[in-house]
């Protein structure tokens, strides 16, 4: 297998030279109504599939990529804080485009647009299903028809999440860099959280920047909430049970030294939950500005907690925080506004996707609407990590 142009640094994916993606835990929204952005409650730990050749299923090794543990009906969002240069990022859920609703092609398209524009798009919480709204990503098993993949294509064979990043072409990139140098010489860029506009810090979506500082060095938690420490990477070359390396180590390096034949793991994908106010921004660049070939791509496998424990020998993160307790404690929800950004038209296909409650039963967890004072407005060389291998998907 060839390298995919993706590297793992801690719990972040670096795609090519410009884009960075983190998978963030969050509160699951009710499936009725439209809500503000929920908080970030920490990063999902990432591990390279290739580091566990004796315990991951053979088809996962063939696809390569990375894996993360997620509970049934747990919600997540993708953070692009730390992205350094303009990138056209494709996001697939079960190889269905989360922006256009079309099947994965691996090529950029404008009619309809099938990618996000980074760093203008600071994060993505769900599928582009409504005008100025998205429906939240929620993890569900394959085989029930509840995933976006199942509802759009009529089959559930891929699962997981797929990412592919296209940088600017050589001329457009040189022009952008010169514009950035000139902007730096003539005026300071507007600031968001201490960084230039459009370059939000890791975990800086709702709750990722909380109480004036980061919890756990970017781990991202709302103030007052108990947050587990980031999971440590396994020791390089160590067998299961070997002492863990510090959480700041540049990616997991363990190669297991033999053991039982890998077992099949429950296949997981993404369905949708509640609706929230979030725009998916339209690309205002010329199509020819983007490179014709991607700089990086990666398959992200979603793993149940029991399978994660068996494959990695590590404990998964604790179960998600209860949203009623969070709101009752007076902790913040968020509203993001970008006066210069133009919302992309919603996908008619994705607008028809139904929440997972239609398959798994109604969500009966209590819900308390946050008070107006709880809605917080948002808006206007690192050490190399370990490369991730690509495969056939």
C-alpha positions in Angstrom: 0.0 0.0 0.0 1.1 3.5 -0.7 1.2 6.4 1.7 -1.9 8.5 1.5 -0.4 11.9 2.1 -2.0 11.8 5.6 -0.1 12.0 8.9 -1.3 11.5 12.5 -0.1 14.0 15.1 -1.7 13.2 18.5 -5.4 13.0 17.7 -5.2 15.2 14.5 -5.0 14.2 10.9 -2.8 16.3 8.7 -3.9 16.0 5.1 -1.2 17.1 2.7 0.7 20.3 3.7 -2.3 22.5 4.6 -5.3 20.9 6.2 -5.9 19.5 9.7 -8.9 17.6 10.9 -9.9 16.5 14.4 -12.9 14.4 15.3 -14.7 16.0 18.3 -17.2 14.5 20.8 -20.3 16.5 21.6 -23.8 16.5 22.9 -26.4 14.7 20.8 -29.3 17.0 19.9 -33.0 16.2 20.0 -34.3 15.1 16.7 -37.0 17.7 16.5 -36.5 21.5 16.3 -33.5 23.5 15.2 -30.8 24.2 17.7 -27.7 26.2 18.4 -24.2 24.6 18.0 -23.5 22.2 20.9 -20.2 22.2 22.8 -17.1 20.3 22.1 -16.4 17.8 24.8 -13.0 16.4 23.8 -11.3 14.7 20.9 -11.9 11.2 19.8 -8.6 9.3 20.0 -7.2 8.2 16.6 -5.0 5.1 15.9 -3.5 4.0 12.7 -5.0 0.7 11.4 -1.6 -0.5 10.2 -0.3 -0.5 13.8 -2.7 -3.4 14.7 -2.2 -6.0 12.0 -2.9 -8.9 14.3 -6.1 -7.7 15.7 -7.9 -5.6 13.1 -10.1 -7.3 10.5 -8.4 -8.0 7.2 -10.7 -5.8 5.2 -9.7 -2.8 7.4 -6.0 -3.5 6.7 -6.9 -3.5 3.0 -8.5 -0.1 3.3 -5.8 1.4 5.5 -6.4 4.6 7.2 -7.2 5.3 10.9 -9.8 4.3 13.4 -11.6 5.9 16.4 -14.0 4.5 19.1 -17.6 5.7 19.2 -20.7 4.7 21.1 -24.0 3.8 19.6 -25.9 7.1 18.9 -22.9 9.2 19.9 -22.6 12.5 18.0 -19.5 14.0 16.6 -18.3 17.0 14.6 -15.2 17.7 12.5 -12.9 20.5 13.5 -10.6 22.1 10.9 -8.8 24.4 13.3 -5.1 24.4 12.5 -5.6 24.4 8.7 -2.8 26.5 7.3 -3.5 26.9 3.6 -6.6 26.9 1.4 -7.9 23.3 0.9 -10.9 21.8 -0.9 -11.9 19.0 1.5 -14.3 16.2 0.5 -16.2 14.5 3.3 -17.8 11.2 2.7 -20.1 9.3 5.0 -20.3 5.7 3.8 -19.0 7.1 0.5 -21.9 9.5 0.2 -20.8 13.2 0.0 -21.9 15.0 3.1 -22.2 18.3 1.1 -23.9 17.3 -2.2 -25.6 14.0 -1.3 -24.1 12.3 -4.3 -22.1 9.2 -4.3 -18.3 9.5 -3.7 -16.4 10.2 -6.9 -13.0 11.3 -5.7 -13.1 14.4 -8.0 -14.1 17.9 -7.2 -17.4 19.1 -8.6 -19.1 22.5 -8.7 -22.6 21.5 -10.0 -23.4 20.7 -7.3 -20.4 21.6 -5.1 -19.1 18.4 -3.4 -16.5 19.8 -1.0 -15.9 22.2 1.8 -13.6 25.3 1.5 -11.0 25.4 4.2 -10.2 27.5 6.3 -13.4 29.4 5.5 -15.4 26.4 6.8 -14.2 26.2 10.4 -16.0 22.9 11.2 -18.7 20.6 10.0 -21.3 19.0 12.4 -23.5 17.1 9.9 -24.9 16.7 6.4 -25.9 19.7 4.3 -29.6 19.1 4.6 -31.3 22.5 4.9 -31.0 26.2 4.2 -28.5 27.4 6.8 -28.8 24.2 8.7 -27.1 20.7 9.0 -28.3 17.5 10.6 -25.9 16.2 13.2 -23.6 13.2 12.6 -24.7 10.3 14.8 -23.0 6.9 14.9 -25.1 3.8 14.1 -24.4 0.2 13.1 -24.7 -0.9 9.5 -27.5 -3.2 8.5 -30.5 -1.3 9.9 -30.8 1.2 7.0 -30.3 4.1 9.4 -27.1 5.4 8.0 -26.9 8.2 5.4 -25.3 5.6 3.1 -28.3 3.2 3.5 -30.9 5.9 3.0 -29.3 7.5 -0.1 -27.9 4.4 -1.9 -30.2 1.6 -0.6 -27.2 -0.4 0.6 -24.7 -0.3 3.5 -21.3 -1.6 2.4 -18.7 1.1 3.1 -19.5 2.7 6.5 -17.0 4.9 8.2 -15.9 8.4 7.1 -13.8 9.3 4.0 -11.7 12.4 3.6 -9.9 13.7 0.6 -8.0 17.0 0.3 -7.1 19.1 -2.8 -4.6 22.0 -2.4 -4.6 25.0 -4.5 -2.7 24.7 -7.8 0.8 26.0 -8.1 -0.1 29.4 -9.5 -3.1 30.0 -7.3 -1.1 28.9 -4.2 1.8 31.3 -5.1 -0.7 34.1 -5.5 -2.4 33.4 -2.2 0.9 33.3 -0.4 1.9 36.6 -1.8 -1.5 38.1 -0.8 -1.0 36.8 2.7 2.5 38.3 2.9 1.2 41.7 1.7 -1.7 41.5 4.1 0.6 40.9 7.0 2.8 43.8 6.0 -0.1 46.3 5.7 -2.5 45.4 8.4 -3.1 42.8 11.1 -5.8 40.3 10.1 -9.0 40.2 12.2 -8.5 37.8 15.1 -10.5 34.9 16.4 -9.3 33.3 19.6 -5.8 34.8 19.2 -5.3 33.4 15.6 -5.9 35.0 12.2 -9.5 34.9 10.9 -10.3 31.5 9.3 -7.5 29.8 11.3 -9.3 28.7 14.4 -7.3 26.8 17.0 -7.8 23.0 17.3 -11.0 22.2 19.2 -12.2 25.8 19.0 -15.7 25.0 17.8 -18.4 25.4 20.5 -16.8 24.6 23.8 -13.4 23.8 22.4 -12.2 27.2 23.6 -13.6 27.6 27.0 -13.1 29.6 30.1 -10.2 31.6 28.6 -8.0 28.5 28.0 -7.8 25.1 26.6 -8.5 22.0 28.6 -5.7 19.5 28.3 -3.8 21.4 25.7 -6.5 21.6 23.0 -8.6 18.8 24.3 -11.5 21.1 24.2 -14.1 21.1 27.0 -16.7 23.5 28.3 -15.8 25.1 31.7 -17.0 23.1 34.7 -17.4 19.8 32.9 -15.4 16.8 34.0 -13.2 15.8 31.1 -11.1 12.7 30.8 -7.4 13.2 29.9 -6.4 12.5 26.3 -5.6 8.9 25.7 -1.9 8.0 25.5 -0.4 6.5 22.4 1.0 3.0 22.8 4.7 2.7 23.3 6.6 2.3 20.0 7.1 -1.3 19.1 5.6 -2.5 22.4 3.3 -5.5 22.7 -0.2 -5.3 24.2 0.0 -4.1 27.8 3.3 -2.2 27.3 3.7 1.1 29.0 2.0 4.0 27.1 3.9 6.9 25.6 3.0 10.4 26.5 -0.2 11.8 24.9 2.0 14.4 23.1 3.9 11.7 21.2 3.7 12.0 17.4 1.2 9.2 16.7 0.9 5.6 17.7 3.8 3.4 16.6 2.9 0.0 18.1 3.4 -3.1 16.1 1.8 -6.1 17.8 4.0 -9.2 17.9 1.6 -12.0 17.2 -1.6 -13.1 18.8 -5.0 -14.5 17.9 -6.5 -14.4 14.4 -8.4 -11.0 14.0 -12.1 -11.2 14.6 -14.8 -9.5 12.6 -15.7 -6.1 14.1 -19.2 -4.6 14.1 -19.5 -2.3 11.1 -20.4 1.3 12.0 -21.5 4.3 9.9 -23.0 7.7 10.3 -26.7 8.5 10.4 -28.2 11.8 11.4 -29.7 13.4 14.5 -31.1 16.8 15.2 -30.9 19.9 13.1 -28.7 22.9 14.0 -27.9 26.3 12.6 -24.8 26.0 10.5 -23.9 27.1 7.0 -21.9 25.2 4.5 -20.0 27.9 2.5 -20.0 28.2 -1.2 -16.7 28.3 -3.0 -15.9 31.7 -4.4 -12.7 30.6 -6.2 -12.5 29.6 -9.8 -12.6 25.9 -10.3 -9.3 25.9 -12.1 -7.6 27.3 -9.0 -7.7 23.9 -7.3 -5.2 21.1 -8.1 -6.5 18.4 -10.4 -5.2 15.6 -8.1 -5.7 15.2 -4.3 -2.8 15.7 -2.0 -4.2 13.3 0.6 -7.0 10.9 1.3 -7.9 8.6 4.3 -10.5 6.1 5.4 -11.7 6.6 9.0 -13.1 3.4 10.5 -15.7 3.8 13.3 -15.2 1.2 16.1 -17.5 0.1 18.9 -16.0 0.4 22.4 -15.8 -3.4 22.9 -14.0 -3.8 19.6 -11.7 -0.9 20.4 -10.7 -2.5 23.6 -10.1 -5.9 21.9 -8.1 -4.4 19.0 -6.0 -1.8 20.8 -5.9 -3.1 24.4 -6.9 0.4 25.5 -10.0 1.6 27.3 -12.3 3.7 25.2 -13.4 7.2 26.4 -16.2 7.3 28.9 -19.8 7.4 27.6 -21.0 10.9 26.4 -22.1 13.6 28.8 -25.9 13.9 29.4 -27.2 17.0 27.6 -29.9 17.8 30.1 -27.3 17.9 32.9 -25.0 20.1 30.7 -27.7 22.7 30.0 -29.1 22.6 33.6 -25.5 23.5 34.8 -25.7 26.7 32.8 -22.9 25.8 30.5 -22.7 27.4 27.0 -24.1 26.6 23.6 -22.9 28.6 20.6 -23.9 30.6 17.5 -21.4 31.2 14.7 -21.8 34.0 12.1 -19.6 35.0 9.1 -21.0 38.0 7.4 -18.8 37.4 4.3 -19.6 33.8 3.8 -22.3 32.7 1.3 -24.4 29.6 2.3 -24.3 26.7 -0.2 -27.7 25.5 -1.3 -28.8 22.4 0.6 -28.8 19.0 -1.0 -32.3 17.8 -1.9 -31.1 14.2 -1.4 -29.7 14.9 2.0 -32.7 16.8 3.0 -34.7 13.6 2.8 -32.5 11.7 5.2 -34.4 10.8 8.3 -32.9 10.8 11.9 -31.7 7.6 13.5 -34.7 7.6 15.8 -36.9 6.4 12.9 -34.9 3.1 13.0 -33.7 2.8 16.6 -36.7 4.2 18.4 -37.5 7.6 19.7 -35.0 9.6 21.7 -36.6 10.0 25.1 -33.7 11.7 26.9 -34.8 14.9 28.6 -34.2 18.2 26.9 -34.0 21.7 28.4 -33.8 24.7 26.0 -30.7 26.8 26.9 -31.4 30.2 28.3 -30.5 33.2 26.0 -27.5 34.0 28.2 -26.1 30.5 27.5 -25.7 31.1 23.8 -22.2 32.4 23.1 -21.5 34.1 19.8 -18.6 33.1 17.6 -17.2 34.4 14.3 -15.7 36.9 12.3 6.8 24.0 12.1 5.5 21.2 14.1 7.2 17.8 14.5 6.3 15.5 11.7 3.7 12.8 12.6 3.5 9.3 11.4 2.3 8.7 7.8 -0.9 6.8 7.3 -1.1 4.2 4.6 -3.9 4.2 2.0 -5.7 1.2 0.6 -8.4 0.1 -1.7 -11.8 1.7 -0.9 
